[in-house]
Structures are given as C-alpha cells and as structure tokens.
PDB file of C-alpha atoms in Angstrom:
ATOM      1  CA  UNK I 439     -43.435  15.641  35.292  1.00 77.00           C
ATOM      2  CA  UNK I 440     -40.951  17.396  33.211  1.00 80.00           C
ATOM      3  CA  UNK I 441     -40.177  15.963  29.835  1.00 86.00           C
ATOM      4  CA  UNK I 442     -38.485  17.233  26.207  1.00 91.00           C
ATOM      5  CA  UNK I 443     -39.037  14.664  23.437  1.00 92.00           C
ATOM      6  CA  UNK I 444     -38.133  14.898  20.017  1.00 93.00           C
ATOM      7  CA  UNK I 445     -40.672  13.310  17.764  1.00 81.00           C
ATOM      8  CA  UNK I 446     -38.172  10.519  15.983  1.00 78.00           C
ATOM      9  CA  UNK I 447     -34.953   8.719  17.260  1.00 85.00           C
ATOM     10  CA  UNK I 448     -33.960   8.292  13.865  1.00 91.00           C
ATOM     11  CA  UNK I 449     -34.631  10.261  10.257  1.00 94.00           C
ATOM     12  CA  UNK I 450     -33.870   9.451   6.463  1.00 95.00           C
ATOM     13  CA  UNK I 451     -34.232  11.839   3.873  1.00 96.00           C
ATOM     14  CA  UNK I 452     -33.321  12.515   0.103  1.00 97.00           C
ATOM     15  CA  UNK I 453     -30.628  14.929  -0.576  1.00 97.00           C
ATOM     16  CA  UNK I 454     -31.984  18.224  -1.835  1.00 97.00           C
ATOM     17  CA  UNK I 455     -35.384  17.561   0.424  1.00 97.00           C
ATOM     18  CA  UNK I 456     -35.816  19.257   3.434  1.00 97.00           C
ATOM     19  CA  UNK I 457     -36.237  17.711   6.702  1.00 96.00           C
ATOM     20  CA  UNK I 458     -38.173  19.268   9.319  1.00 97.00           C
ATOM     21  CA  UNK I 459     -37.239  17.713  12.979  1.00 97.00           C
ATOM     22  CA  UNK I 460     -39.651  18.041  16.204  1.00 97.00           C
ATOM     23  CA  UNK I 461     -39.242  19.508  19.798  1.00 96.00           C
ATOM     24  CA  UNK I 462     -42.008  18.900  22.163  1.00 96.00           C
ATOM     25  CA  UNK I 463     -41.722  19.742  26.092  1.00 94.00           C
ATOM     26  CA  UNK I 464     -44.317  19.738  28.823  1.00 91.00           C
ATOM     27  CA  UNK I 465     -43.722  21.162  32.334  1.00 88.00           C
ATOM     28  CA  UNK I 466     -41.285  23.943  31.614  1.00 86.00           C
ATOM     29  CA  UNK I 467     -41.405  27.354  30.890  1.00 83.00           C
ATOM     30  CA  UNK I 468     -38.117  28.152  28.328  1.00 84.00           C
ATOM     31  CA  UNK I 469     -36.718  31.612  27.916  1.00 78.00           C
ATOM     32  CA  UNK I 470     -35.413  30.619  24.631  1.00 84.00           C
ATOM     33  CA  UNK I 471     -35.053  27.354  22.689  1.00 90.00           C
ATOM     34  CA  UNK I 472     -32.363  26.360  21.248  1.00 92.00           C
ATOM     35  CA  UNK I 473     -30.841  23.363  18.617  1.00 95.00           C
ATOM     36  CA  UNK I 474     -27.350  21.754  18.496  1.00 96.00           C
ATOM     37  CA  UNK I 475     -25.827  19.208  16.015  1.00 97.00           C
ATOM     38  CA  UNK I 476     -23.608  16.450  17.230  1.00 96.00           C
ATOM     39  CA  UNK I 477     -21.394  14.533  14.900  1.00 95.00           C
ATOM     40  CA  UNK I 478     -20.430  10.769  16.523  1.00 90.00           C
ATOM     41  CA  UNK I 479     -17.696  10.835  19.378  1.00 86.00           C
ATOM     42  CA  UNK I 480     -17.355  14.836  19.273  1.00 90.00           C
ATOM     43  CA  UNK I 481     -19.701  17.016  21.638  1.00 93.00           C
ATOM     44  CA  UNK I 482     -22.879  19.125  20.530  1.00 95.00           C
ATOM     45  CA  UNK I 483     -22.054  22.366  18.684  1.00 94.00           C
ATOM     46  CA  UNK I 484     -24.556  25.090  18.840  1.00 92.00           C
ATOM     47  CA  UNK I 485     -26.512  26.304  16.067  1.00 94.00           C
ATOM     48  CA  UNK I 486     -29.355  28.110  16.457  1.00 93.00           C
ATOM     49  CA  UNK I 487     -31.529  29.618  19.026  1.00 90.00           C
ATOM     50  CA  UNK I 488     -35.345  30.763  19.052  1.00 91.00           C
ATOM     51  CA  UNK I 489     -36.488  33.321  22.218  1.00 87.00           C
ATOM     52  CA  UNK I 490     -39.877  32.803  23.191  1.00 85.00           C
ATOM     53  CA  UNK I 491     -41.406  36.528  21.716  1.00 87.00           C
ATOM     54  CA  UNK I 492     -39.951  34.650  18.251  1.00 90.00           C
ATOM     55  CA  UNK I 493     -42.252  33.002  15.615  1.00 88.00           C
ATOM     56  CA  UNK I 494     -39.428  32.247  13.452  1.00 94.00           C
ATOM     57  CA  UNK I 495     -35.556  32.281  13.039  1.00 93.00           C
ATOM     58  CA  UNK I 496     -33.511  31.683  10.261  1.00 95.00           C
ATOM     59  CA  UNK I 497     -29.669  30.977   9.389  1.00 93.00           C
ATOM     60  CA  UNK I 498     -28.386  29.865   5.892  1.00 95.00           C
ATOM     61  CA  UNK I 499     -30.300  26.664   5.159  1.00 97.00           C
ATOM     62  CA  UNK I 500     -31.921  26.229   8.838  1.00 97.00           C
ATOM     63  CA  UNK I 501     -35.224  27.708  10.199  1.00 97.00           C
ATOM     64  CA  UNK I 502     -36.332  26.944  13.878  1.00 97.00           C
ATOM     65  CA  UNK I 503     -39.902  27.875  14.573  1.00 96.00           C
ATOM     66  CA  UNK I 504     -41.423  28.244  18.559  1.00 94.00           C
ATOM     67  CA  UNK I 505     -44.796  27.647  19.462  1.00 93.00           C
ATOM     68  CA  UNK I 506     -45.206  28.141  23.119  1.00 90.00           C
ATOM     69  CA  UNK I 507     -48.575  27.584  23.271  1.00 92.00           C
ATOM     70  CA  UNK I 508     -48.066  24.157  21.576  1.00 93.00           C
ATOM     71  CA  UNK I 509     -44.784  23.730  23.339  1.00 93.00           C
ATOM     72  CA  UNK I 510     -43.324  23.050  20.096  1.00 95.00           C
ATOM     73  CA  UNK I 511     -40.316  23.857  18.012  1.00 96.00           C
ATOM     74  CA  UNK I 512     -39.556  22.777  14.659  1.00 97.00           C
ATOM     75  CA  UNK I 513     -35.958  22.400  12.893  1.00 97.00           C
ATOM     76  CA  UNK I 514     -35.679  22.761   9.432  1.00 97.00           C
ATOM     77  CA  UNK I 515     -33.216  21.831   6.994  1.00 98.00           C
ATOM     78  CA  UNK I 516     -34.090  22.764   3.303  1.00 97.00           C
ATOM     79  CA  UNK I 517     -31.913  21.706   0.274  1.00 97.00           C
ATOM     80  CA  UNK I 518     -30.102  18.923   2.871  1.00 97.00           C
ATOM     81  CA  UNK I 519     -27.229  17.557   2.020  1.00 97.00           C
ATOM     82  CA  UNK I 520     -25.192  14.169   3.302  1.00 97.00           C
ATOM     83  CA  UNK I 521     -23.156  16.388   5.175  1.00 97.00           C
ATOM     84  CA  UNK I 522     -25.575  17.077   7.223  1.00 98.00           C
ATOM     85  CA  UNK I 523     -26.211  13.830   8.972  1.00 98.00           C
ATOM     86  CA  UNK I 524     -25.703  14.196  12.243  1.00 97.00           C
ATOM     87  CA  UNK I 525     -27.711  13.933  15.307  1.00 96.00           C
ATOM     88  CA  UNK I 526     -29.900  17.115  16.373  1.00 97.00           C
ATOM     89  CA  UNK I 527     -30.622  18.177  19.537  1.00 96.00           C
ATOM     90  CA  UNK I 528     -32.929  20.731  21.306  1.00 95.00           C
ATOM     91  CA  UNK I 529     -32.096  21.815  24.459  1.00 92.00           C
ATOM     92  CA  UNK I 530     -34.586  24.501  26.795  1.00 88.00           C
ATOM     93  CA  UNK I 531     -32.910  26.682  29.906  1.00 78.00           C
ATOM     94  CA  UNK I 532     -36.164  26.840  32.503  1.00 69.00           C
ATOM     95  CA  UNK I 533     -35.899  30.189  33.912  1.00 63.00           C
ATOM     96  CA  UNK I 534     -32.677  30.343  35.702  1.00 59.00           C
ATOM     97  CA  UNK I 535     -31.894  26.361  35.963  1.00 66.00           C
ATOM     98  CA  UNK I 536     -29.855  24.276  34.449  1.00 73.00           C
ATOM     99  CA  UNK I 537     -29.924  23.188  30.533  1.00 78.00           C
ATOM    100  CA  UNK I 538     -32.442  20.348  29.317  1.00 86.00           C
ATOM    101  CA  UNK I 539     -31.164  18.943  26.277  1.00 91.00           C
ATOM    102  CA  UNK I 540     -33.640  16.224  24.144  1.00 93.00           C
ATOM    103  CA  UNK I 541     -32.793  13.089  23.253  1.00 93.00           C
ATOM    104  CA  UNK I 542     -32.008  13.642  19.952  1.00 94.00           C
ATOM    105  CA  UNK I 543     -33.086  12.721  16.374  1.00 95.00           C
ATOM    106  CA  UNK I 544     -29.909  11.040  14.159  1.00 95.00           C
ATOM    107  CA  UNK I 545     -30.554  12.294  10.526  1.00 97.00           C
ATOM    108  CA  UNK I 546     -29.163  10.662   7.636  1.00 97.00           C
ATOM    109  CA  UNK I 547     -29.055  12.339   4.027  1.00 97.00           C
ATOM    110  CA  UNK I 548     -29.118  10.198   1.199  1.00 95.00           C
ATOM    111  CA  UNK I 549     -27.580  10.651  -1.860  1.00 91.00           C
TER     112      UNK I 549
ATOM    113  CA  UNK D 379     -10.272  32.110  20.636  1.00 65.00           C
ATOM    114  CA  UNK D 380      -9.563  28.704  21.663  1.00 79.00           C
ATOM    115  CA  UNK D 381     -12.515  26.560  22.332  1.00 92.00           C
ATOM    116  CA  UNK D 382     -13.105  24.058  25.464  1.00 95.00           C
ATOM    117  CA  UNK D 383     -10.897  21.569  26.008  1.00 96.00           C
ATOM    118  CA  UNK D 384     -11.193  18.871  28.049  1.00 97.00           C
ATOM    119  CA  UNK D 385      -8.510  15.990  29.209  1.00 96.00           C
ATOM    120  CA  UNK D 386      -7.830  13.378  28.946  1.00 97.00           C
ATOM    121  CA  UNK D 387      -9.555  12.595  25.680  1.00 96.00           C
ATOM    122  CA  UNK D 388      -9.799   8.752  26.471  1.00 96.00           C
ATOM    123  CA  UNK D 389      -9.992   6.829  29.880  1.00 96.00           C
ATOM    124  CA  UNK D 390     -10.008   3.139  30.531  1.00 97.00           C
ATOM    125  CA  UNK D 391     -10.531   2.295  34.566  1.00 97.00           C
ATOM    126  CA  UNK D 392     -11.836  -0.648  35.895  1.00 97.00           C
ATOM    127  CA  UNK D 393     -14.501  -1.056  38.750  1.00 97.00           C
ATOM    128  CA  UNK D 394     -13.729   0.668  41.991  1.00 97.00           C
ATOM    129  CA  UNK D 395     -10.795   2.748  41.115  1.00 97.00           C
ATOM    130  CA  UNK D 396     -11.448   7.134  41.008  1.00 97.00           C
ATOM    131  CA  UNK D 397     -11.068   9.207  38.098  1.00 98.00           C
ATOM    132  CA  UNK D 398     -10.505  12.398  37.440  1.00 98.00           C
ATOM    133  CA  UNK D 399     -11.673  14.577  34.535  1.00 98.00           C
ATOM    134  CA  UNK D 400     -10.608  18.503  33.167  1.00 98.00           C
ATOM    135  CA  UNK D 401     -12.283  21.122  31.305  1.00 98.00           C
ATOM    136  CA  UNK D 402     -10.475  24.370  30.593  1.00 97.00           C
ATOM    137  CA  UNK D 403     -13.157  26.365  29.222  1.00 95.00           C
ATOM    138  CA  UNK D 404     -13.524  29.200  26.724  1.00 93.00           C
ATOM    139  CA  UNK D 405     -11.482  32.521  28.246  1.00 92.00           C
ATOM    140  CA  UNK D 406     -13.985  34.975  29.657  1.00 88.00           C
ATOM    141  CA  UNK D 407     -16.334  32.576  30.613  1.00 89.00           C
ATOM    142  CA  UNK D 408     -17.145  32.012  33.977  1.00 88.00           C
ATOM    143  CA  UNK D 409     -19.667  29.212  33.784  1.00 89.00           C
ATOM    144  CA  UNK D 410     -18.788  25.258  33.422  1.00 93.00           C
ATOM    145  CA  UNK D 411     -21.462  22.403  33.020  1.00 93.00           C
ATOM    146  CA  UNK D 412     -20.793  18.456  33.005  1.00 96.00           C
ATOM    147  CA  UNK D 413     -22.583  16.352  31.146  1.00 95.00           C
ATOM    148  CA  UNK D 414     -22.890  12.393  31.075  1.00 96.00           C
ATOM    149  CA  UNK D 415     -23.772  10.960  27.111  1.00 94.00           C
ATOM    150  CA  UNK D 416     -24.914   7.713  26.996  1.00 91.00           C
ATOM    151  CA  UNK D 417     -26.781   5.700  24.217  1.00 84.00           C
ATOM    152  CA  UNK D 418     -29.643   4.983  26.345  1.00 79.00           C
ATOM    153  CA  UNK D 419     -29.444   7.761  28.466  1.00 82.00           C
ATOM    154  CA  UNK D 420     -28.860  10.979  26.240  1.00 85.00           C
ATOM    155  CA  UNK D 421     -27.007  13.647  27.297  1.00 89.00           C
ATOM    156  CA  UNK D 422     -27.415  13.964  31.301  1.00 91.00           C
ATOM    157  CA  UNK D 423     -26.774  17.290  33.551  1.00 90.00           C
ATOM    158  CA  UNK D 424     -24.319  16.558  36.414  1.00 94.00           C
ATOM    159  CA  UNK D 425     -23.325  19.992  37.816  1.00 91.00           C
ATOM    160  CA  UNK D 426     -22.680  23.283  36.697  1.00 91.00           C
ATOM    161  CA  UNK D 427     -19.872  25.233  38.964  1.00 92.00           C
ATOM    162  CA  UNK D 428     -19.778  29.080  38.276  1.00 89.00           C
ATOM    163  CA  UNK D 429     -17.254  31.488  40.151  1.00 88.00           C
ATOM    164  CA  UNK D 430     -16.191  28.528  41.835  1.00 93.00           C
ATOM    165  CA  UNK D 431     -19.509  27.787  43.164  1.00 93.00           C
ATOM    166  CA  UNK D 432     -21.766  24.847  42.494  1.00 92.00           C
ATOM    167  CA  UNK D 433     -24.822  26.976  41.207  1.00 86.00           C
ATOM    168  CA  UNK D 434     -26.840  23.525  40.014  1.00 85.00           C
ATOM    169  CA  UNK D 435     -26.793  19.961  40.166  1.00 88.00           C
ATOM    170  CA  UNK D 436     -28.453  17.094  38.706  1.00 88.00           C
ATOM    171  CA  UNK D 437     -29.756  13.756  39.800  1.00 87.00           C
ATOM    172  CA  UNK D 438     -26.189  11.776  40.168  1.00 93.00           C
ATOM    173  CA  UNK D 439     -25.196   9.863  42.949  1.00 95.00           C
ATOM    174  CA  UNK D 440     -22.439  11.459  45.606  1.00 95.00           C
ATOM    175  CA  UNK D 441     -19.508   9.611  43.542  1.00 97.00           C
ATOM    176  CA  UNK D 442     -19.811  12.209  41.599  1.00 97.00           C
ATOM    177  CA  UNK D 443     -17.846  15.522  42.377  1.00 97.00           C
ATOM    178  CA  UNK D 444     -16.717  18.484  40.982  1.00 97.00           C
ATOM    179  CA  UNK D 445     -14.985  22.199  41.299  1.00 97.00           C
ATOM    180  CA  UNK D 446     -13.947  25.165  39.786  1.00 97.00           C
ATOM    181  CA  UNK D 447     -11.078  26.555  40.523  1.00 96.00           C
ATOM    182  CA  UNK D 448     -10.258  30.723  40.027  1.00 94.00           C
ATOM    183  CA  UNK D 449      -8.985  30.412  36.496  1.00 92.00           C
ATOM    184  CA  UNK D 450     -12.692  28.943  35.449  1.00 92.00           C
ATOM    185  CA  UNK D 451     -10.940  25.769  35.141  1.00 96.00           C
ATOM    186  CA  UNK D 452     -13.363  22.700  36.577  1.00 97.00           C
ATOM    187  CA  UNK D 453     -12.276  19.154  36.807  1.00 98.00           C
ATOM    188  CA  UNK D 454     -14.893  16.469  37.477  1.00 97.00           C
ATOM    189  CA  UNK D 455     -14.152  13.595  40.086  1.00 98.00           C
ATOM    190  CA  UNK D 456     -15.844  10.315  40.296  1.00 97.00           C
ATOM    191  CA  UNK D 457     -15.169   7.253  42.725  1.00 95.00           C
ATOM    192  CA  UNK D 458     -15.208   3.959  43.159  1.00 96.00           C
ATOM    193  CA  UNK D 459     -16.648   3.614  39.363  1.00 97.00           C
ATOM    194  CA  UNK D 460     -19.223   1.254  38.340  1.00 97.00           C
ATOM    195  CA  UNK D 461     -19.671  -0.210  35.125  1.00 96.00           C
ATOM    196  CA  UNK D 462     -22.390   1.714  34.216  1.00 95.00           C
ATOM    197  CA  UNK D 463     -20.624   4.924  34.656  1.00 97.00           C
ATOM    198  CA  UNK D 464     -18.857   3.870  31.071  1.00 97.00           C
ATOM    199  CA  UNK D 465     -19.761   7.018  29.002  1.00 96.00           C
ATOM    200  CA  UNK D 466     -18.653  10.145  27.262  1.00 96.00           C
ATOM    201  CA  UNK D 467     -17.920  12.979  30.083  1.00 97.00           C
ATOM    202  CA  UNK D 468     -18.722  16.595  28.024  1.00 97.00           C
ATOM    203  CA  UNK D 469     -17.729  19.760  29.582  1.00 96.00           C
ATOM    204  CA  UNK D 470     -19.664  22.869  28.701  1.00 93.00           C
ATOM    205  CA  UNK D 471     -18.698  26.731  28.672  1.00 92.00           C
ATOM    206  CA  UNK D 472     -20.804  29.531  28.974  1.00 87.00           C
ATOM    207  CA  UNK D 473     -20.902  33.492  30.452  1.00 81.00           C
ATOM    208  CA  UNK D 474     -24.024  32.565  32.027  1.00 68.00           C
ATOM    209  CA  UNK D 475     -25.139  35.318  33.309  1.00 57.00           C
ATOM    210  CA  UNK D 476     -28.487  33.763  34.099  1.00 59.00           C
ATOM    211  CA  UNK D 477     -30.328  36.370  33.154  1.00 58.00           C
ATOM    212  CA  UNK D 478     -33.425  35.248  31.095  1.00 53.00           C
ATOM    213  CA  UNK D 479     -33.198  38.472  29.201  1.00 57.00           C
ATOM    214  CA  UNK D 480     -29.747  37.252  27.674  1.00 60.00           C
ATOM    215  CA  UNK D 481     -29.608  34.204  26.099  1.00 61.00           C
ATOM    216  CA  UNK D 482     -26.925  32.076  26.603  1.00 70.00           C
ATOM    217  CA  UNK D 483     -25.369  29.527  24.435  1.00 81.00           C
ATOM    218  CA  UNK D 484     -22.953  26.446  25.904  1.00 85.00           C
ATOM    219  CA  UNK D 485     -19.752  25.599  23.839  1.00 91.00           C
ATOM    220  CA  UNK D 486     -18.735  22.382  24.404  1.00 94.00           C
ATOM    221  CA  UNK D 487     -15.922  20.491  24.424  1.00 96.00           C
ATOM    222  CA  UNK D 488     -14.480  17.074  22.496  1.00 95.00           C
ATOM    223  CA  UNK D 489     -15.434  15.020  25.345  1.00 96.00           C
ATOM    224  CA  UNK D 490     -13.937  12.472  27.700  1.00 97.00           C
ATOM    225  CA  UNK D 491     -14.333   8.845  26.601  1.00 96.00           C
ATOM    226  CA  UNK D 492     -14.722   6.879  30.098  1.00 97.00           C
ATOM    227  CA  UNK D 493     -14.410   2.995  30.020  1.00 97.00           C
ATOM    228  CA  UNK D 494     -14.999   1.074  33.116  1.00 97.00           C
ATOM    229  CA  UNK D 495     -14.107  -2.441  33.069  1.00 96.00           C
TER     230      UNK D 495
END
C-alpha cells in the first residue's frame, strides 16, 4: 500500500542547533518533493521543493535533500531559532494525481 | 496578489444540518483542492475541481460535495454532518497544469474551522 511517514510526531531542539526532519514514502513514484510549515489554526505555507534529478536544494537556513532510491527526503534547519516551531510537512504529487501530504513532525526550538 | 481566501473562517453546526464552505483562490489559477485537517487524521484530500471539473477525488463519503464555478471560485458542500466531520476545511490554489515537467506548488488558505455538535 501507499504510505508517506515522517520519522517523528514531535521534535525538540536547542536554538542555534540544527534540526534535520525525515520523509519516507513507499509505493509512489514523486515528480518532485516538496515541504510546508504550518503554524497552529492557519493552513500549510509552502517552502521548499526538491525534483527528483535533485540531490540537494537550498534556501536561506533550509536544505531539503531527495533520495529516490531510499525514498527519502531530509529537511534541514541549521542555526534554528524559536520562531521556527511549527509543524513540517512533506507532501509528494504521484505522477499526475492528487497531493499526498505526511503527517507531520511539530518542532519546538528552545531557547 | 491576494492570497486564498476561504469563508466563513469559523462554523458551529450541529448533527444533521448541511454546510457550506468557499474558497476564492489565487487569480490566474485554475486549480482548487479541499482538504480535511484533523489531529488524528492529518491533512486529508477531498477533491480537487479544475476548469470546473472534478479532475480527482479522495476517499470521503458522498456527503461530501463540491464545484467550481467559471471565476475558479469552488465552494465545498457537506450534509447531514456527523460529529466526526468536526475539523479544519483548507482550500488549496494552484495553476496545475499537471504536467510532471512543471512543478507545482499549492497556496493555501486560512482555513474553515467546522464544529459539529
């Protein structure tokens, strides 16, 4: 069956530390990858995203790798900051369907 | 350029009655998804309507119905509500040209906040 998990519901981390959050799927076959950040009661606002010919992309403080072959992406935040917490979500388009979004890992940045 | 909106913002119903839900979405694009958010659940595809045409849908029951209409505009119906259908309603832009050569990215909106008593 078809399935996108990311690897923790829930992540704490020191300010100034970077966190690194997990996408795993199985089943699908993504043009592109990409992450959103949702802040309580408001709706997911796009960030990044990662094409499937990409090892690597980067944007201010964030870096999204792609492994297809592990059917992996990672999410990184370096020098986080408590603005920052949020939750994180990956979300995969399967060639011509709808969006798959994961269930999301809630960060929290500690001061 | 204004973003999606969606109304109204907040919704209190109570089992059995019909609601119904807007999105106006970003001008230019032609593409509008609906999403259920629930703790447990995470953020669930309903349907995605594109020049007026339901192009996908997602495991939800009949109750739940939608449409586009020529302006891109889509409004989201669902009846005789259940309890568990308490959650937040998120509409979704996009061009969406479904090409998997272009990548496309899906604005949302603030959400509808949908309590069923």
């Amino acid at each position: 069956s078809q399935k996108i998990e990311q690897n923790s519901e829930a992540l704490n981390i020191q300010e100034g530390k970077t966190a690194t959050l997990t996408c795993n799927y199985t089943n699908y076959s993504p043009a592109y990858l990409q992450w959103y950040r949702q802040d309580p009661g408001r709706g997911p606002v796009f960030l990044l995203l990662i094409r499937e010919n990409e090892k690597e992309k980067r944007k201010e403080r964030l870096k999204v790798t792609f492994d297809t072959t592990l059917k992996q992406s990672l999410f990184h935040i370096t020098a986080s900051q408590p603005a920052d917490s949020a939750t994180y979500l990956c979300a995969l388009e399967d060639y011509g369907q709808n969006f798959v979004f994961g269930p999301g890992t809630r960060l929290s940045v500690l001061p | 350029k204004a973003g999606v909106t969606q109304t109204p913002r907040y919704l209190i119903k109570t089992r059995g009655q019909q609601v119904t839900l807007s999105c106006s979405p970003i001008s230019g694009h032609r593409s509008v998804s609906w999403y259920q958010q629930t703790p447990g659940q995470g953020l669930q595809f309903l349907f995605e309507y594109f020049s007026e045409t339901q192009r996908n849908k997602g495991n939800f029951p009949g109750r739940f119905s939608g449409r586009q209409f020529s302006n891109s505009r889509s409004e989201m119906n669902v009846s005789t509500l259940e309890l568990g259908d308490s959650a937040l309603y998120l509409c979704a832009s996009s061009y969406s040209p479904r090409d998997p050569r272009v990548s496309d990215t899906q604005y949302f909106g603030p959400g509808t906040r949908l309590t069923v008593l």
